[in-house]
CSV table of C-alpha atoms and ligand atoms in Angstrom, one decimal:
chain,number,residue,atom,x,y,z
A,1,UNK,CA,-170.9,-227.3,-39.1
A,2,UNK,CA,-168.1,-225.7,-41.4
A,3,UNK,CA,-167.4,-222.2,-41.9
A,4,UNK,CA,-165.1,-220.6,-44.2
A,5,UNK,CA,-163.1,-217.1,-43.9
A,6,UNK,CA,-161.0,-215.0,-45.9
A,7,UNK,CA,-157.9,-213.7,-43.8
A,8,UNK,CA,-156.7,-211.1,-46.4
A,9,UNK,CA,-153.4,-208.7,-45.9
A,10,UNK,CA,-153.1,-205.1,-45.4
A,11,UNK,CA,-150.8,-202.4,-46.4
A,12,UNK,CA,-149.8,-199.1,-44.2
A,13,UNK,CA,-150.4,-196.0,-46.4
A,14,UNK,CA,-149.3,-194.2,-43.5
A,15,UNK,CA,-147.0,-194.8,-40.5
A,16,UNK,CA,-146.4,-192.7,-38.4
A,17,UNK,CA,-145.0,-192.9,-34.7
A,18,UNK,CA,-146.0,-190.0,-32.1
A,19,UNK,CA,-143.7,-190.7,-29.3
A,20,UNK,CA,-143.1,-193.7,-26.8
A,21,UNK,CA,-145.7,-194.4,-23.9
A,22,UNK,CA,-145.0,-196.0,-20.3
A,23,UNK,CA,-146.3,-198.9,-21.4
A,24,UNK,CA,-143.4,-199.2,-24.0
A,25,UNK,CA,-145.9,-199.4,-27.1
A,26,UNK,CA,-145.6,-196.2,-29.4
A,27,UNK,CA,-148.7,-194.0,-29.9
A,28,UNK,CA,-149.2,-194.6,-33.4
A,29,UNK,CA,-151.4,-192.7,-36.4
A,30,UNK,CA,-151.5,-195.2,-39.3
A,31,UNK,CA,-153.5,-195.5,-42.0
A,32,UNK,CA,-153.9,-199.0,-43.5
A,33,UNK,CA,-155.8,-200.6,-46.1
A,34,UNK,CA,-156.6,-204.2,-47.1
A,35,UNK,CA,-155.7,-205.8,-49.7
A,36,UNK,CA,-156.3,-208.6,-52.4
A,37,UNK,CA,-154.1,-211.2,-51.2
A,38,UNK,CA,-155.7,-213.5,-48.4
A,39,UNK,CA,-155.1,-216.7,-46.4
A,40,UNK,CA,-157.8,-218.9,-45.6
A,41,UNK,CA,-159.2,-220.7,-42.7
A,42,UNK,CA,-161.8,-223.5,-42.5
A,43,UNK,CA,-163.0,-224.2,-39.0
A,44,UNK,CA,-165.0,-227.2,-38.2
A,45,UNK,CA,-167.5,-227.4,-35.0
A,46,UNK,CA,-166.3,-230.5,-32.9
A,47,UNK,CA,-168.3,-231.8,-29.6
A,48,UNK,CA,-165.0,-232.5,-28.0
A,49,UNK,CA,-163.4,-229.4,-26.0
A,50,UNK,CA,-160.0,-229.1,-27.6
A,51,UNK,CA,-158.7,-226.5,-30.1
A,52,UNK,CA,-156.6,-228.8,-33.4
A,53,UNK,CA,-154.7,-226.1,-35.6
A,54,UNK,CA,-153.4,-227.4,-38.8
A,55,UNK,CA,-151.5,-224.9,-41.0
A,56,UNK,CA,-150.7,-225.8,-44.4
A,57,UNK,CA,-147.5,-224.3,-44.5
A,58,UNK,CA,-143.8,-225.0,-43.7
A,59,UNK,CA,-141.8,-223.0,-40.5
A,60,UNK,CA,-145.6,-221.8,-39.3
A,61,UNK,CA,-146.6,-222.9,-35.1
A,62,UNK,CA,-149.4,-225.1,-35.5
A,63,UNK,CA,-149.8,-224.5,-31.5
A,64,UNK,CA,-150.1,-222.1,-28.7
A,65,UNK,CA,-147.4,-219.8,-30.7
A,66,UNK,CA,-149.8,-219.5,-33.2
A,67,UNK,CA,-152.0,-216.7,-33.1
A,68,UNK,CA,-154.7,-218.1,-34.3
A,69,UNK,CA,-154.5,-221.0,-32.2
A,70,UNK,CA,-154.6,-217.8,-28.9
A,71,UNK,CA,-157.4,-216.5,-30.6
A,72,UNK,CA,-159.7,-220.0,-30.3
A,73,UNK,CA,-157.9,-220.2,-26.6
A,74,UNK,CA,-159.1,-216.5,-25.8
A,75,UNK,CA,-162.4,-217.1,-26.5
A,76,UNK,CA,-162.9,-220.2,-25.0
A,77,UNK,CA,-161.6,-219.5,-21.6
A,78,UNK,CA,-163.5,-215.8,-21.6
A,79,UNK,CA,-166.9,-217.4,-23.2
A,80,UNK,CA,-166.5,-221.1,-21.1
A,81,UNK,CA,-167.2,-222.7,-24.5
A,82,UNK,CA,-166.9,-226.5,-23.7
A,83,UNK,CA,-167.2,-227.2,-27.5
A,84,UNK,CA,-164.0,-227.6,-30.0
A,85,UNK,CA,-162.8,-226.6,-33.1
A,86,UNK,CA,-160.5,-228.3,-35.6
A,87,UNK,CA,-159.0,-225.3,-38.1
A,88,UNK,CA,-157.3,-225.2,-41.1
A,89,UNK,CA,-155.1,-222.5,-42.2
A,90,UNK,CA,-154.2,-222.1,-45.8
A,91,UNK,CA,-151.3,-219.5,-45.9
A,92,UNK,CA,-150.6,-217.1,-49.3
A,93,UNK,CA,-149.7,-213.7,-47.1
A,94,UNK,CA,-145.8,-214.1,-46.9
A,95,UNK,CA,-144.9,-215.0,-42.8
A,96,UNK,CA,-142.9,-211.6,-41.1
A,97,UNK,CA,-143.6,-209.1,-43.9
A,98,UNK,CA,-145.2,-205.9,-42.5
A,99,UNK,CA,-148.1,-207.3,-44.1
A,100,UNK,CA,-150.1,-208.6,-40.7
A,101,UNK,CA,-150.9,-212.0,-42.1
A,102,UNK,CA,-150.7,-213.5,-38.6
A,103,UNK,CA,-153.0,-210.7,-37.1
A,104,UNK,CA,-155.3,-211.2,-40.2
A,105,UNK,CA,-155.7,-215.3,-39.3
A,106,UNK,CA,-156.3,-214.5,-35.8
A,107,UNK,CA,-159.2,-212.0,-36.7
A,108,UNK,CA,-160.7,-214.6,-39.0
A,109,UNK,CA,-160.2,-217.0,-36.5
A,110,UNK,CA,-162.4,-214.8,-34.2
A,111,UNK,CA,-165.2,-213.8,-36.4
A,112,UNK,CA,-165.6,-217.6,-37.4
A,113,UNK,CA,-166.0,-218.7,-34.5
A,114,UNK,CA,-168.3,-216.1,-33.0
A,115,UNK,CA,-170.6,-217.8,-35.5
A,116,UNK,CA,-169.4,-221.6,-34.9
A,117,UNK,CA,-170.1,-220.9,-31.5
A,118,UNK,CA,-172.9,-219.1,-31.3
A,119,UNK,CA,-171.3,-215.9,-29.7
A,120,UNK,CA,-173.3,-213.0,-30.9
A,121,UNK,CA,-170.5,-210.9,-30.1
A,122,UNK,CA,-170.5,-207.0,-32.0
A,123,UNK,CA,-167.5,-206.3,-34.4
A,124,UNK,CA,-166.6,-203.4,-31.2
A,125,UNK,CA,-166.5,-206.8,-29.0
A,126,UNK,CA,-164.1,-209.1,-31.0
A,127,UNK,CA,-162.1,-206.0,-31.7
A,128,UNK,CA,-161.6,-205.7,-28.0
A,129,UNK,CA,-160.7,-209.0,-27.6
A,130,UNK,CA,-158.3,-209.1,-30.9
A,131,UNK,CA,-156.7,-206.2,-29.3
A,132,UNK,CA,-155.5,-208.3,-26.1
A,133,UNK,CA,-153.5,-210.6,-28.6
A,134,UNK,CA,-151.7,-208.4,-30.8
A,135,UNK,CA,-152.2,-204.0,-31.9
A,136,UNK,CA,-153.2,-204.9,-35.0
A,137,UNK,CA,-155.9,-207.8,-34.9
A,138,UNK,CA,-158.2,-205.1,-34.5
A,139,UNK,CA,-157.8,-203.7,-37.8
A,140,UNK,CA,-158.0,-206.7,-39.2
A,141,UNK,CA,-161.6,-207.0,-38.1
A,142,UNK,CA,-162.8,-203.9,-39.7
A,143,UNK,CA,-160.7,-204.0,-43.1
A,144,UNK,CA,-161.3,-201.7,-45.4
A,145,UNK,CA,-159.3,-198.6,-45.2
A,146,UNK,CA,-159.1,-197.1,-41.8
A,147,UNK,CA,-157.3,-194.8,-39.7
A,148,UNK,CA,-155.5,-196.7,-36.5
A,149,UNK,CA,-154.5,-194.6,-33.4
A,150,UNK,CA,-153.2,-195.5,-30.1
A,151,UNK,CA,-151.3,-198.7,-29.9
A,152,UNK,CA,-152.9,-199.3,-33.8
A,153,UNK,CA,-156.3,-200.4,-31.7
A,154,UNK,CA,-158.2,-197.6,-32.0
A,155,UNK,CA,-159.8,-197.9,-35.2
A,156,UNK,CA,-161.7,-195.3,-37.4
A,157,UNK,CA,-163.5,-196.3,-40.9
A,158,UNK,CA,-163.1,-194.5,-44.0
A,159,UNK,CA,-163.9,-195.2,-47.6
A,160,UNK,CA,-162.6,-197.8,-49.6
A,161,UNK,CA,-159.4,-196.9,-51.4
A,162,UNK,CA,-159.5,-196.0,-55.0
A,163,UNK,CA,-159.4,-198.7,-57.4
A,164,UNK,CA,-155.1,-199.1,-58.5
A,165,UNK,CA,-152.8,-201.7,-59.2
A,166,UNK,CA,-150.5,-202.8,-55.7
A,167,UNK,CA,-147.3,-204.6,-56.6
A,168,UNK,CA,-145.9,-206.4,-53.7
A,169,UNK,CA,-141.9,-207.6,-53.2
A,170,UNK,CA,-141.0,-209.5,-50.2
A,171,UNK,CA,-136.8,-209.6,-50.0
A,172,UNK,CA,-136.1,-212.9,-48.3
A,173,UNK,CA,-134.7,-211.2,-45.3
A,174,UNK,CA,-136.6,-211.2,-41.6
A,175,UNK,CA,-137.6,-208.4,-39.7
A,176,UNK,CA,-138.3,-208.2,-35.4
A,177,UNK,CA,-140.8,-205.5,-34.8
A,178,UNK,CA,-139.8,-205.0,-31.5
A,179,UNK,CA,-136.3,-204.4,-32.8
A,180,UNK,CA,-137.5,-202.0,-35.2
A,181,UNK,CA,-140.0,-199.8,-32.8
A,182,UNK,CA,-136.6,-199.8,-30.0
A,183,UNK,CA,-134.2,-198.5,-32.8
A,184,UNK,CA,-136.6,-196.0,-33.9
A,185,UNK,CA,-135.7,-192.3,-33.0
A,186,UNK,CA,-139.2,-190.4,-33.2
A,187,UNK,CA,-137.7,-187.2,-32.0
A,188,UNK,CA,-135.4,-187.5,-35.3
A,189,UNK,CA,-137.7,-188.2,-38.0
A,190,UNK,CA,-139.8,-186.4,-40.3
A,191,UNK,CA,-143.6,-187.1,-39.8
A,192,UNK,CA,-146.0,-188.3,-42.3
A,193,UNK,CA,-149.1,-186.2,-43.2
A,194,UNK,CA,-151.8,-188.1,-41.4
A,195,UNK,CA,-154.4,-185.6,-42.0
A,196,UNK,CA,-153.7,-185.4,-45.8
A,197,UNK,CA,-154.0,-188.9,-46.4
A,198,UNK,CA,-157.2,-189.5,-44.9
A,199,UNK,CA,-158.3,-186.5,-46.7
A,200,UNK,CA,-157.1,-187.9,-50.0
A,201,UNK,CA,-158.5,-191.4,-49.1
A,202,UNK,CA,-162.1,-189.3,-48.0
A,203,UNK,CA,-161.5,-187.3,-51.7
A,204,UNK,CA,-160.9,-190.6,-53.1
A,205,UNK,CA,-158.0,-189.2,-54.7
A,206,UNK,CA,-154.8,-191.3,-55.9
A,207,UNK,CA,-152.6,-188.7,-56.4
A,208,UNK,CA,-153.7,-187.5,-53.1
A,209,UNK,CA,-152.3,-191.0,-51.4
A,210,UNK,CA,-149.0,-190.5,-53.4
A,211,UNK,CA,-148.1,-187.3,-51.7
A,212,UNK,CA,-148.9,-188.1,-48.4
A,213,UNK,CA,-147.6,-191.8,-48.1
A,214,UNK,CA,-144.9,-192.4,-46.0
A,215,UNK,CA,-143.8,-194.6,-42.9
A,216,UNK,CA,-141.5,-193.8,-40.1
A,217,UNK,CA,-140.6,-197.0,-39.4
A,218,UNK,CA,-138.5,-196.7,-42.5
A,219,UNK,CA,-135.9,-194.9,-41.2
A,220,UNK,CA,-134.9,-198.2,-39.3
A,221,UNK,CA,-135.4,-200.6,-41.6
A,222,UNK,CA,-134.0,-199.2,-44.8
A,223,UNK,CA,-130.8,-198.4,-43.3
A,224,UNK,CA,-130.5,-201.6,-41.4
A,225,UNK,CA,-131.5,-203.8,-45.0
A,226,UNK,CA,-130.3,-201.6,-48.1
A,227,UNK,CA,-131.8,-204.7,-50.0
A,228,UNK,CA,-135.6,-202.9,-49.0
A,229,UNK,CA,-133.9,-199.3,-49.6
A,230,UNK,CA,-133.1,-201.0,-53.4
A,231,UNK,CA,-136.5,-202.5,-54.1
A,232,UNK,CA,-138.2,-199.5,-52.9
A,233,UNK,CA,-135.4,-197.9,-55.7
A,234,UNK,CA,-136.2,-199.9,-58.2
A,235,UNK,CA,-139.9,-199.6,-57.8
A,236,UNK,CA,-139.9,-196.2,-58.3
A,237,UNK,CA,-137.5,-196.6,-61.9
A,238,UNK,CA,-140.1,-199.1,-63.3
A,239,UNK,CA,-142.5,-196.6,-63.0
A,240,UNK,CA,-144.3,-196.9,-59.8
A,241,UNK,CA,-146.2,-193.7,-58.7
A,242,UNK,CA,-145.2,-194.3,-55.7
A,243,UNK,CA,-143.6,-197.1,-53.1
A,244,UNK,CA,-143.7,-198.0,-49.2
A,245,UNK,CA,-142.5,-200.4,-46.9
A,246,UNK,CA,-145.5,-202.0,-45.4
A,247,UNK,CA,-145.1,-201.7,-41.7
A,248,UNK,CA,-142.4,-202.4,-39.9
A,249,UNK,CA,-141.1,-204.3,-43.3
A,250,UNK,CA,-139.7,-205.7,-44.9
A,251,UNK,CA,-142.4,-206.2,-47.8
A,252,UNK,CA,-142.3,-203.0,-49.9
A,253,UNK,CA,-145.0,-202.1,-52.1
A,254,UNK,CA,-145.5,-200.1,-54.8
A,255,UNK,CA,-149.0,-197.9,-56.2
A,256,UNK,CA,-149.2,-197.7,-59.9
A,257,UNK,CA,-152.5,-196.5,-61.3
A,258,UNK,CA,-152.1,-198.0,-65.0
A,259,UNK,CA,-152.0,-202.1,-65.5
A,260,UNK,CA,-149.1,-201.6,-68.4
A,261,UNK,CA,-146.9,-199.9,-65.4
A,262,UNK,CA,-147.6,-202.4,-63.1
A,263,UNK,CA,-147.1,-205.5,-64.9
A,264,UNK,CA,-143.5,-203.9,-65.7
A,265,UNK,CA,-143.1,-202.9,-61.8
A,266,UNK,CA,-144.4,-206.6,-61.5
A,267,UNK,CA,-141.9,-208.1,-64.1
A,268,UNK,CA,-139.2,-206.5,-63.3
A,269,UNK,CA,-139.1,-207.0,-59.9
A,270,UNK,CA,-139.1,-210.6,-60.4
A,271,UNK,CA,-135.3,-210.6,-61.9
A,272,UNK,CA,-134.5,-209.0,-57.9
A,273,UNK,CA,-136.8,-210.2,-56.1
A,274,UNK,CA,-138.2,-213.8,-55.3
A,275,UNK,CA,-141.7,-213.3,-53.8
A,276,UNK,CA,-143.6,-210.7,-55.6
A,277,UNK,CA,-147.4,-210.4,-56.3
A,278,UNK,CA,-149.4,-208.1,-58.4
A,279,UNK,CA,-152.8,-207.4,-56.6
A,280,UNK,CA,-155.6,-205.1,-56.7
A,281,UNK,CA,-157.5,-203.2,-52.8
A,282,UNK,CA,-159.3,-205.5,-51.5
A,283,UNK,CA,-163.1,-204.8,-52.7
A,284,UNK,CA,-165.8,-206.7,-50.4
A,285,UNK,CA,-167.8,-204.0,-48.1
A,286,UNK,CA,-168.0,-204.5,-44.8
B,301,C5P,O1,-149.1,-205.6,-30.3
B,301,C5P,P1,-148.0,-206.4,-31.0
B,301,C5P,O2,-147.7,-207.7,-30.2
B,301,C5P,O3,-148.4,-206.8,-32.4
B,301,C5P,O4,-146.7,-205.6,-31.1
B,301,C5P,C1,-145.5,-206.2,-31.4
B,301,C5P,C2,-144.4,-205.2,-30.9
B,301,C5P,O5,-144.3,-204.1,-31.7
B,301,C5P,C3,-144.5,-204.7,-29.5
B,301,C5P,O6,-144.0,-205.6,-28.6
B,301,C5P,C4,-143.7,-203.4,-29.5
B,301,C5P,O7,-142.3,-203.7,-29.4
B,301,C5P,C5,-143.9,-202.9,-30.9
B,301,C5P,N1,-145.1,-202.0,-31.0
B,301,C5P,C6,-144.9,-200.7,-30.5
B,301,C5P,N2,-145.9,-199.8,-30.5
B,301,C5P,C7,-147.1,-200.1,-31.1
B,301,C5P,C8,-147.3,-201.4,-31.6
B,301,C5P,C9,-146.3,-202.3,-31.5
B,301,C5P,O8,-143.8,-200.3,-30.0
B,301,C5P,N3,-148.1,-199.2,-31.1
């Protein structure tokens, strides 16, 4: 038996940090959507107990370091599957971006092999579990657009983003999210309007998401890498209506409702940039 899954990317529309709990994870208030830009993983059933991880990709774990690999593990020890899986991961999300490609494998990883092996476990389940690996596998479950509270695993459905044009730009720089989350000062920054984004994504309003985009985990990142500050700069002169770093970066992305815009966001990016992508929401229901 073969099974194939999509892992596709998301963007933060919103981030927004509350304050720090005892457990050292922020109380968060994002809102994400998914997007058009997707790794893929093909899992084959195998009689033999043993997990085999391939990734098609250079400076990507092909072992326990790999979340996706944790994900199979996971399940296996919880569910005392004795049967195996060989998988293969074809990577296009860019690696450390703010863009969750990791957490989007792992939750592929998880509702592939809920039918490989026979699981029957609800989306509420494998959210659960995705949850023990990493805040934002959970997400990655539902896709869509949603609204993420607590540590990002508390997920809330809403309607599908309106149809625009994402250009992506990945500086060739990395980024540690814990490093990001312990420089951030929440009692010093100026909070995203949660409530008026999900509105405008309930409205299905574009020009709604414009004015209420925004991510606090900005105020690190942009000062730390004035390259991100630049693209997010030059975004905005090629005509975006409006640009974000994704997460905790350092992929930056820009919203442009017309095509003719975006393909000049797009191009001229390119002369600063070396991984851009020109992508639309990502459109399958749930
Ligand atoms: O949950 P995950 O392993 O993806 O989180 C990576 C890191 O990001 C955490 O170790 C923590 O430093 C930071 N984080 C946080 N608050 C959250 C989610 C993540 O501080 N809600």
């Amino acid at each position: 038996m073969k099974i194939n899954v999509k892992a596709p990317a998301k963007i933060n529309l919103s981030l927004d940090a509350l304050y720090k709990r005892k457990d050292n994870y922020h109380e968060l208030e994002m809102v994400m959507t998914t997007i058009d830009l997707a790794d893929r993983l093909q899992l084959v059933l195998l009689e033999k107990d043993c997990i085999k991880l391939d990734v098609k990709a250079h400076f990507i774990p092909d072992d326990k370091r790999n979340l996706v690999y944790q994900a199979a593990a996971l399940l296996k020890e919880r569910f005392q599957i004795k049967q195996g899986v060989a998988i293969s991961l074809d990577k296009s999300i860019p690696v450390a971006a703010g863009l969750a490609g990791g957490s989007s494998d792992a939750a592929a990883a998880l509702k592939g092999l809920n039918q490989l092996w026979d699981l029957n476990l609800s989306l509420e389940e494998l959210a659960d579990l995705g949850a023990e690996l990493g805040s934002d596998i959970p997400f990655c479950l539902y896709g869509g657009t949603a609204l993420a509270t607590g540590r990002g695993e508390i997920i809330e459905p809403l309607p599908m983003m309106p149809n625009c044009w994402i250009v992506l730009a990945k500086p060739s720089i990395s980024v540690s999210t814990p490093g990001v989350y312990r420089d951030l000062k929440v009692s010093e920054v100026t909070h995203p309007n949660t409530k008026g984004m999900v509105q405008a994504i309930q409205e299905g309003s574009f020009e709604g998401i414009c004015d209420n985009i925004g991510n606090v985990l900005e105020t690190v990142t942009l000062v730390k890498h004035p390259e991100v500050k630049r693209i997010k700069e030059k975004m905005l002169e090629f005509g975006a209506d409006t640009a974000l770093m994704s997460g905790s970066g350092p992929t930056v992305f820009a919203l442009v409702k017309q095509y003719s815009r975006a393909k000049r966001v797009y191009n001229g990016l390119r002369g600063f940039c070396e991984e851009v992508y020109l992508v639309r929401p990502w459109q399958e229901q749930r």
